[in-house]
Short mmCIF file of C-alpha atoms and ligand atoms in Angstrom, two decimals:
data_model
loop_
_atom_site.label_atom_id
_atom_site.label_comp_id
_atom_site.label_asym_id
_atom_site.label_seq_id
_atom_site.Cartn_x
_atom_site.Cartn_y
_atom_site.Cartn_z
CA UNK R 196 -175.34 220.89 -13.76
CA UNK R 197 -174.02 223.39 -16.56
CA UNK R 198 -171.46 225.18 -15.02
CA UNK R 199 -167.70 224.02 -16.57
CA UNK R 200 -165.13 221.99 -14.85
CA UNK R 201 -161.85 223.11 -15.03
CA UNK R 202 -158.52 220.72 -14.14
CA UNK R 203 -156.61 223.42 -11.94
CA UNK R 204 -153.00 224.45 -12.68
CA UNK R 205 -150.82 221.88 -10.60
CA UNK R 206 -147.05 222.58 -11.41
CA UNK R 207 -145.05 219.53 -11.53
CA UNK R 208 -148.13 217.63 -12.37
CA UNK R 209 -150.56 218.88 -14.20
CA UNK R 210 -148.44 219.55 -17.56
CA UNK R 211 -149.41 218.69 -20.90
CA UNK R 212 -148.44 214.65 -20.89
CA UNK R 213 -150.87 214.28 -17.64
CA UNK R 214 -153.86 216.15 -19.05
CA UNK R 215 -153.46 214.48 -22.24
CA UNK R 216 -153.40 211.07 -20.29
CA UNK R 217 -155.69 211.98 -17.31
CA UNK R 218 -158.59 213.34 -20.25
CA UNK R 219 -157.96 210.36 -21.91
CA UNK R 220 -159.13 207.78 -19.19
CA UNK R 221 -161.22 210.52 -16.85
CA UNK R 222 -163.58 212.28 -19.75
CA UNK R 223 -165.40 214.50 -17.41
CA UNK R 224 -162.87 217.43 -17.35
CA UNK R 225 -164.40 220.42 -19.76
CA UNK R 226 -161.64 222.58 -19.93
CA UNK R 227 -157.87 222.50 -18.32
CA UNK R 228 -155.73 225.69 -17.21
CA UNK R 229 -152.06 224.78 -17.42
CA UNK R 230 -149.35 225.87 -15.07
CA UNK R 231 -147.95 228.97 -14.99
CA UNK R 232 -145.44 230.03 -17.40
CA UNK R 233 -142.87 232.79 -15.66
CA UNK R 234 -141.91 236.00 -17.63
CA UNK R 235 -138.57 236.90 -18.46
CA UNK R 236 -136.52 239.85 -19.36
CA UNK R 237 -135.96 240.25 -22.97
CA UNK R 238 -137.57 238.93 -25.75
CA UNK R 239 -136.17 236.12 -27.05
CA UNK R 240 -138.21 233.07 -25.78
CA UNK R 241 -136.59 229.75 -26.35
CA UNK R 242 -139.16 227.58 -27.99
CA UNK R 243 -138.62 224.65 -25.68
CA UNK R 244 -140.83 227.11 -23.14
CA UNK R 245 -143.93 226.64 -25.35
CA UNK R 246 -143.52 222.79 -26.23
CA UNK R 247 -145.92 222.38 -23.64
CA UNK R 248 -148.72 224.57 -24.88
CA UNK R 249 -148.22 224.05 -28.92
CA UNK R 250 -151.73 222.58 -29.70
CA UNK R 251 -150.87 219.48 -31.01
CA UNK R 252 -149.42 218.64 -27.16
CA UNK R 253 -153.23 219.36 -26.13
CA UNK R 254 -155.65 217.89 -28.25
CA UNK R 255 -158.02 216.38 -25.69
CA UNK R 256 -158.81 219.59 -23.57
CA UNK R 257 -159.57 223.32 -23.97
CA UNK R 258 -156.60 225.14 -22.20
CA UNK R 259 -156.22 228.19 -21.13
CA UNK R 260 -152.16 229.05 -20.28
CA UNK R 261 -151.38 230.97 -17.39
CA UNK R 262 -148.13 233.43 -16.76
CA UNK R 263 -147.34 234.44 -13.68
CA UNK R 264 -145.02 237.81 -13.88
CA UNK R 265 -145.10 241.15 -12.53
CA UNK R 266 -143.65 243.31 -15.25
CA UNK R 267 -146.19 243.90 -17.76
CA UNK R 268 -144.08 244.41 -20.88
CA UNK R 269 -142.75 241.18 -20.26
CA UNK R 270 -146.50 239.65 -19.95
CA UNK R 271 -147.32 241.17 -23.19
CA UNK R 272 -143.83 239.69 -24.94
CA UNK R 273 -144.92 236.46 -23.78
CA UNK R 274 -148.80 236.46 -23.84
CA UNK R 275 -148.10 237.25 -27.62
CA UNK R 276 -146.15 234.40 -28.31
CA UNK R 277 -149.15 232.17 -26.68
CA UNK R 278 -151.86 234.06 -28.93
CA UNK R 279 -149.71 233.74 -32.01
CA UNK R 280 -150.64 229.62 -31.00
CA UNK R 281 -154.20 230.12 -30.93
CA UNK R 282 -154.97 230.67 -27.54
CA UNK R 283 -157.77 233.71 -27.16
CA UNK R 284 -157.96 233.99 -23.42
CA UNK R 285 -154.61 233.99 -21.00
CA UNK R 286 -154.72 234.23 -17.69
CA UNK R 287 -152.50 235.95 -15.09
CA UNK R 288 -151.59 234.15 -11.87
CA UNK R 289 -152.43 236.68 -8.74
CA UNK R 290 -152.49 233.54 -6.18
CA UNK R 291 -149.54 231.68 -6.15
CA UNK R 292 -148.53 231.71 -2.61
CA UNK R 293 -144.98 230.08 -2.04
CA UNK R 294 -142.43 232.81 -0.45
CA UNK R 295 -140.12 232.29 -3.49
CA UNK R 296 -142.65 234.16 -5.58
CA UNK R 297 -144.73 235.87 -3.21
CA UNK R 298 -141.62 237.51 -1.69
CA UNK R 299 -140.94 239.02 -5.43
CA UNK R 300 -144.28 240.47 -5.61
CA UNK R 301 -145.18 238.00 -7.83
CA UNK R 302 -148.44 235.91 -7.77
CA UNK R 303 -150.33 236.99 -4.32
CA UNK R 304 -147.47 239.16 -3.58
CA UNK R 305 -149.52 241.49 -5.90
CA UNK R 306 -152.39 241.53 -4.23
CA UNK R 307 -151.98 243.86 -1.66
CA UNK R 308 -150.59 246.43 -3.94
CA UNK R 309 -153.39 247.56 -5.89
CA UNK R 310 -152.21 250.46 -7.80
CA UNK R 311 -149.32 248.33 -8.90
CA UNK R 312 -152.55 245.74 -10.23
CA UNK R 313 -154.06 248.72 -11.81
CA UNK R 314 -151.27 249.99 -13.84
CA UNK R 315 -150.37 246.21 -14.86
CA UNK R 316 -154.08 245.69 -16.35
CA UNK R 317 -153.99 248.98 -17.80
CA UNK R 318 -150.74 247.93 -20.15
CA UNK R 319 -151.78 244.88 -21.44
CA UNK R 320 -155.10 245.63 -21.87
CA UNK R 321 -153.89 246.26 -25.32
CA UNK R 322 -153.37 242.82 -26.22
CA UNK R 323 -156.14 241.04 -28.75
CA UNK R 324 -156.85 238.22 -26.49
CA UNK R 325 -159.38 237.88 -23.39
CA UNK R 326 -157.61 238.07 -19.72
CA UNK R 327 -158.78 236.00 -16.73
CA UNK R 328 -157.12 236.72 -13.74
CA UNK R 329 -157.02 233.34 -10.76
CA UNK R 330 -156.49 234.90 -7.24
CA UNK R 331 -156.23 234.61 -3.60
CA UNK R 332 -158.75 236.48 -1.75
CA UNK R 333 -155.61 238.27 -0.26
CA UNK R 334 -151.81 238.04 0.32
CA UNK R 335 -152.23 238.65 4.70
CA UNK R 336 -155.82 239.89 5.06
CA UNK R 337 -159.23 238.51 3.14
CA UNK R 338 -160.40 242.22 2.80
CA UNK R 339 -158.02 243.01 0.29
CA UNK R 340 -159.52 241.34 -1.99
CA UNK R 341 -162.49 244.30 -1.41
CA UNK R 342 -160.19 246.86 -3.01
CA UNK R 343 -158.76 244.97 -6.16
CA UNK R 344 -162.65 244.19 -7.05
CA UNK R 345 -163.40 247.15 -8.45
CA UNK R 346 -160.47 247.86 -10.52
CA UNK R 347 -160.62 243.97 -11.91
CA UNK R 348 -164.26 245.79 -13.09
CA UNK R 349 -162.76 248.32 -14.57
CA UNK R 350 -161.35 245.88 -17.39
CA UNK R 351 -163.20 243.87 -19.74
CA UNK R 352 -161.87 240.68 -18.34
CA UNK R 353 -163.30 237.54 -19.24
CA UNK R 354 -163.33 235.58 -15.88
CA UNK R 355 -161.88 235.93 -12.52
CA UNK R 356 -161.36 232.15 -10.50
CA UNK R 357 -161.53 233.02 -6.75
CA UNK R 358 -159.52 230.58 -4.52
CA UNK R 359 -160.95 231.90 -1.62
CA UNK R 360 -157.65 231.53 1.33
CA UNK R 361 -155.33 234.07 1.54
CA UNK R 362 -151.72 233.76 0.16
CA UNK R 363 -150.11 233.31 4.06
CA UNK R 364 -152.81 230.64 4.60
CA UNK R 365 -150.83 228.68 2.03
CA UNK R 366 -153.63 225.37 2.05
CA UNK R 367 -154.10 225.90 5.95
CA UNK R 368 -157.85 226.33 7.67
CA UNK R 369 -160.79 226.11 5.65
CA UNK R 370 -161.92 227.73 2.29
CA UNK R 371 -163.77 231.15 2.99
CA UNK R 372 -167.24 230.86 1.78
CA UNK R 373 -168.87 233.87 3.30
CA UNK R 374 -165.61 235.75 1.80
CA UNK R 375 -166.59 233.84 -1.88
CA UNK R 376 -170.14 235.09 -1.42
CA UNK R 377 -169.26 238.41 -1.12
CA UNK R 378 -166.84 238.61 -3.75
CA UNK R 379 -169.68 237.47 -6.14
CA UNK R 380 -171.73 240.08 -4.75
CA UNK R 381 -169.34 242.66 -5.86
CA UNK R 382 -167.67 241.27 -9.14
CA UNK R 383 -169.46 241.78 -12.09
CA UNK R 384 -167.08 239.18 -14.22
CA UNK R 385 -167.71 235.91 -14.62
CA UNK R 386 -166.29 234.03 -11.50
CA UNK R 387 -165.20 230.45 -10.88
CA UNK R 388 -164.95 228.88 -7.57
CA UNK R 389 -161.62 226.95 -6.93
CA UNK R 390 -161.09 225.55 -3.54
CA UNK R 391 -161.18 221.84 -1.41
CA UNK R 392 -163.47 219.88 -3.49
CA UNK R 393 -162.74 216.58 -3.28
CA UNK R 394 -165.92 215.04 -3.22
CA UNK R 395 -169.28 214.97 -4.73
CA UNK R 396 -170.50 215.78 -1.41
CA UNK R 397 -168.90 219.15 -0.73
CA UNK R 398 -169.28 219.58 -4.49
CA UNK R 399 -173.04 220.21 -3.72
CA UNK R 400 -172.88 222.20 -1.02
CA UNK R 401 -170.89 224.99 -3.21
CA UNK R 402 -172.76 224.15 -6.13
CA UNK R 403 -176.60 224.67 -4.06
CA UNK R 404 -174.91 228.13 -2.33
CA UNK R 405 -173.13 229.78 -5.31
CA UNK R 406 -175.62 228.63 -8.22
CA UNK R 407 -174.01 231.55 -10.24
CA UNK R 408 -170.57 230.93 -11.02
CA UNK R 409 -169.49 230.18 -14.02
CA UNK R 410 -167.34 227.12 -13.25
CA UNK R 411 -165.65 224.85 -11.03
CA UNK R 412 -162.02 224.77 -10.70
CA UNK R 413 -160.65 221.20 -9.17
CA UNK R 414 -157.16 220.13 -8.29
CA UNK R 415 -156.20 218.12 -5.79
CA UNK R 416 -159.29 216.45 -5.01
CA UNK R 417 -159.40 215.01 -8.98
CA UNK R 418 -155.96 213.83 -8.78
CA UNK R 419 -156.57 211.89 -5.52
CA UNK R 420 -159.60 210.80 -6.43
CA UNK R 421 -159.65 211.47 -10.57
CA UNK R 422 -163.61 210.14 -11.18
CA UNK R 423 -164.25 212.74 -8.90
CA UNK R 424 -165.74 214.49 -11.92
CA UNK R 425 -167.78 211.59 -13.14
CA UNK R 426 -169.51 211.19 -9.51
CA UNK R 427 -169.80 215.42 -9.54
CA UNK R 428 -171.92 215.19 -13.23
CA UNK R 429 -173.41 211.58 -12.00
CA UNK R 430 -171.97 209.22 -14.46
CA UNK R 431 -171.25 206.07 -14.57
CA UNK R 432 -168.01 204.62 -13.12
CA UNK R 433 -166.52 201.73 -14.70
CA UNK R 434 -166.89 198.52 -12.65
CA UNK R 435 -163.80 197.67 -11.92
CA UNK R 436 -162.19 201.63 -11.02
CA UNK R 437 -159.05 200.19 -10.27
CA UNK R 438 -158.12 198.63 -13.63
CA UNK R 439 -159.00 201.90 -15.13
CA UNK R 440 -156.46 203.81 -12.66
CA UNK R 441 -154.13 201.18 -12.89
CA UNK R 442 -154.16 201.34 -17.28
CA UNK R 443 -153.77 205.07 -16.79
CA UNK R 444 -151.20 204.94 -14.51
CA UNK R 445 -148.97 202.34 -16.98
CA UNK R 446 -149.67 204.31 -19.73
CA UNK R 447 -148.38 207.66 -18.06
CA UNK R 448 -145.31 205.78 -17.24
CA UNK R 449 -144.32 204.89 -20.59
CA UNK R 450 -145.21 208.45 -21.63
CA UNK R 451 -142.79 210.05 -19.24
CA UNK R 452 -140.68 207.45 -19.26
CA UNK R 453 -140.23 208.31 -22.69
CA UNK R 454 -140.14 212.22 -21.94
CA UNK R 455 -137.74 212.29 -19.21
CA UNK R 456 -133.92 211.62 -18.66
CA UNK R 457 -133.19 209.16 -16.84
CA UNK R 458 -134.46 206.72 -13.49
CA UNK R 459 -134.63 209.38 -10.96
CA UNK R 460 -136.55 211.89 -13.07
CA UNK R 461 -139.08 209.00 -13.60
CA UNK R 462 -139.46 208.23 -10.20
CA UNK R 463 -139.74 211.41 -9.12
CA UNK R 464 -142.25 212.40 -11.65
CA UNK R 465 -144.64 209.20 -10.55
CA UNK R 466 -143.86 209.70 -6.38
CA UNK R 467 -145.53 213.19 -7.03
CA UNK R 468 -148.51 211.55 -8.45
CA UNK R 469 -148.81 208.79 -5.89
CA UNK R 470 -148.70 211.92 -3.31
CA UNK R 471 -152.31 212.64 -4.52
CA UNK R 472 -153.72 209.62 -5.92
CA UNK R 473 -152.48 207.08 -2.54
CA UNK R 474 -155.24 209.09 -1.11
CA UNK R 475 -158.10 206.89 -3.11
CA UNK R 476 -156.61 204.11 -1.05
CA UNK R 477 -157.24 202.23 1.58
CA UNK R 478 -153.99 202.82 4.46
CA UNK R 479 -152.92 205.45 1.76
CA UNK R 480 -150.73 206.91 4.52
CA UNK R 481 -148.31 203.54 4.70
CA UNK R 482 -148.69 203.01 0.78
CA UNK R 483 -147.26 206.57 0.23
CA UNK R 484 -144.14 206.24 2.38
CA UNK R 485 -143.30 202.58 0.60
CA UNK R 486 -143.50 204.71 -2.48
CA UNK R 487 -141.53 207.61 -1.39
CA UNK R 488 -138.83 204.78 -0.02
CA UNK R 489 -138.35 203.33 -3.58
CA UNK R 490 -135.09 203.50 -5.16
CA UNK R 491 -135.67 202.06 -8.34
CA UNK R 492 -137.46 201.26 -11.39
CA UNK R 493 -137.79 197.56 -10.65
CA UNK R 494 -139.42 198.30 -7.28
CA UNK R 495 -141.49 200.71 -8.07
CA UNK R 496 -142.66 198.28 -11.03
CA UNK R 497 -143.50 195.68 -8.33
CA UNK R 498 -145.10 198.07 -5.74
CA UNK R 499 -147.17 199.81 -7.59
CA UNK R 500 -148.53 196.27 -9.10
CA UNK R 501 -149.38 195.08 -6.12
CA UNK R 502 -150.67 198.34 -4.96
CA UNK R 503 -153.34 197.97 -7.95
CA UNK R 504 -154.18 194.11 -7.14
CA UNK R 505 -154.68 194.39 -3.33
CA UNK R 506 -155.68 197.74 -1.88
CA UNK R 507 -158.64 198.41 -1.70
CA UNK R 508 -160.20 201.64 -3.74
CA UNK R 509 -161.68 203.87 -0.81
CA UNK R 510 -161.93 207.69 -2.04
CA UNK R 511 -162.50 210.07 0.30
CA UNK R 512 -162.16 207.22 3.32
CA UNK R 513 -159.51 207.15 6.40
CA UNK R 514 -155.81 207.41 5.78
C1 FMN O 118 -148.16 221.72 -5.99
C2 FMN O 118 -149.11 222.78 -6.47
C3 FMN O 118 -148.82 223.49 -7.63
C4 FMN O 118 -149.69 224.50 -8.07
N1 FMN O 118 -149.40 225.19 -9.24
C5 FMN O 118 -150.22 226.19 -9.63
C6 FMN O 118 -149.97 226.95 -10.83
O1 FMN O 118 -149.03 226.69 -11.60
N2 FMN O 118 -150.83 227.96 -11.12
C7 FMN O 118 -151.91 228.26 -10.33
O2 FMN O 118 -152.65 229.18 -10.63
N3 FMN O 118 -152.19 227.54 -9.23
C8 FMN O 118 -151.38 226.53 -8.88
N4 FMN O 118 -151.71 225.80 -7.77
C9 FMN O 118 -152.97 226.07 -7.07
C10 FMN O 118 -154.10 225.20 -7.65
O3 FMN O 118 -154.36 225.51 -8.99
C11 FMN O 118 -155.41 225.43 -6.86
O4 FMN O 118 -155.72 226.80 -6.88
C12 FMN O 118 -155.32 224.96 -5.43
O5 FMN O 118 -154.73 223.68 -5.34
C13 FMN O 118 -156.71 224.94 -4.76
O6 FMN O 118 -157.59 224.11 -5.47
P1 FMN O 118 -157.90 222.58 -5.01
O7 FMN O 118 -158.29 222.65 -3.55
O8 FMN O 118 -159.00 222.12 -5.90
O9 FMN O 118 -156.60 221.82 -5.20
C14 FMN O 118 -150.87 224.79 -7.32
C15 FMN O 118 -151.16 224.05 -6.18
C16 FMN O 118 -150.31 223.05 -5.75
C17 FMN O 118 -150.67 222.26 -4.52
#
């Protein structure tokens, strides 16, 4: 297996103190793309907005940063700041699907305005740094991804990552595989799959019917299950999986701990973790409302200890 694995963008997880930690204990990530950044009028950019992509933050990964905006000017302002860090390839968010954004025309609230795509790519095709582009297959209907095809050809663009749902399908229904295929058939970028793997299993399946992508974009299924790359490239595990998710676990705890203000922050920033991760768990359905019920540090200490001791490690098993 060549093709690259890439941690997907998971906002309010996935941010530069996880895939430092996660790539510390799971190894099998190649490459990461962070969250999206937003644009902004203006251009001042308050340098607190980059902490999270200055290199030394990311030593353990490749990243690619992401911005999700709709004015391109704006794009450009920002996309400069993120070259001026190193970073040669940036990549512009055309999927996110929550209303908040969508409803702005932002993320796939693009997508079914083509010229509007057109004219976007055309501006900041100037900039001296590669552009991917990660998208929806559409914002209501899967065919218009069939008319933004051809202009993403039109631009020298250095990847496009195909989530292959529509934006109104949110993470309802089933990837659309015969809507992936196609798309490869008429893309001539470089395209990465992104969609629903969350095991080894389905992991082939794509991998034996789409042999030509150039990588493999995983989210959720790595964060519940986060040797789900290690069983996808066929290495070992360690013996005891649990001790190894339980010392990554502590450690990100401390980090963020030391990162964020206060108790509730904390807990907050852990309960959004356990949402994926109670999944490799046996009964993961009871475990994750105990967690979401805890009120405090001390708790939460004592819970998730005995969470590591007991449960049993069951990936991919019943809730
Ligand atoms: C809570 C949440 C936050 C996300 N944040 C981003 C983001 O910042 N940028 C982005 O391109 N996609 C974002 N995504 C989408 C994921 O990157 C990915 O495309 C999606 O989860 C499908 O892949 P998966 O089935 O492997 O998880 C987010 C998804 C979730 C569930």
């Amino acid at each position: 297996m060549s093709a690259p694995l890439c941690l997907a963008p998971i906002r309010g997880i996935t941010d530069a103190t996880f895939r430092e930690t996660f790539a510390s204990y799971f190894p099998d990530f190649d490459l990461a793309m962070a969250p999206f950044l937003t644009t902004y009028q203006g251009n001042r950019v308050k340098p607190a907005r980059l902490k999270e992509l200055l290199p030394e933050n990311n030593q353990r990964l490749p990243v690619i940063p992401q911005i999700l905006g709709k004015d391109p000017d704006h794009f450009i302002v920002l996309a400069q700041l993120l070259i001026d860090l190193g970073y040669t390839t940036i990549n512009w968010n055309l999927g996110c699907p929550y209303p908040m954004v969508a409803n702005k025309m932002r993320g796939s609230g693009l997508l079914p305005y083509p010229e509007k795509i057109e004219a976007f790519l055309e501006k900041i095709h100037c900039l001296p740094a590669k552009i991917s582009i990660k998208t929806r297959i559409g914002r209501k209907d899967k065919e218009e991804i069939f008319e933004l095809l051809p202009i993403f050809n039109r631009f020298p663009l250095a990847e496009v990552i195909i989530h292959p749902r529509t934006g109104l399908q949110m993470y309802d229904g089933r990837v659309d595989l015969d809507t992936f295929e196609r798309c490869l058939d008429h893309c001539h970028h470089p395209v990465m799959y992104n969609g629903d793997i969350v095991d080894a299993d389905f992991f082939r399946t794509v991998a034996k019917r789409f042999p030509t992508v150039s990588g493999w974009m995983i989210g959720r299924g790595a964060l519940a299950n986060p040797f789900l790359c290690a069983q996808i490239k066929e290495r070992e595990l360690p013996t005891e999986p649990i001790a190894t998710l339980a010392a990554f676990h502590d450690e990100i705890f401390l980090r963020y701990q030391e990162l964020l203000n206060g108790p509730s922050h904390l807990l907050g920033r852990m309960k959004g973790l356990w949402f994926y991760l109670a999944h490799s768990f046996q009964g993961s359905n009871k475990l994750l409302k105990k967690i979401q019920k805890t009120k405090n540090i001390t708790r939460y200490k004592e819970l998730t200890r005995q969470i590591f001791s007991e449960a049993a490690w069951n990936p991919g098993g019943e809730s």
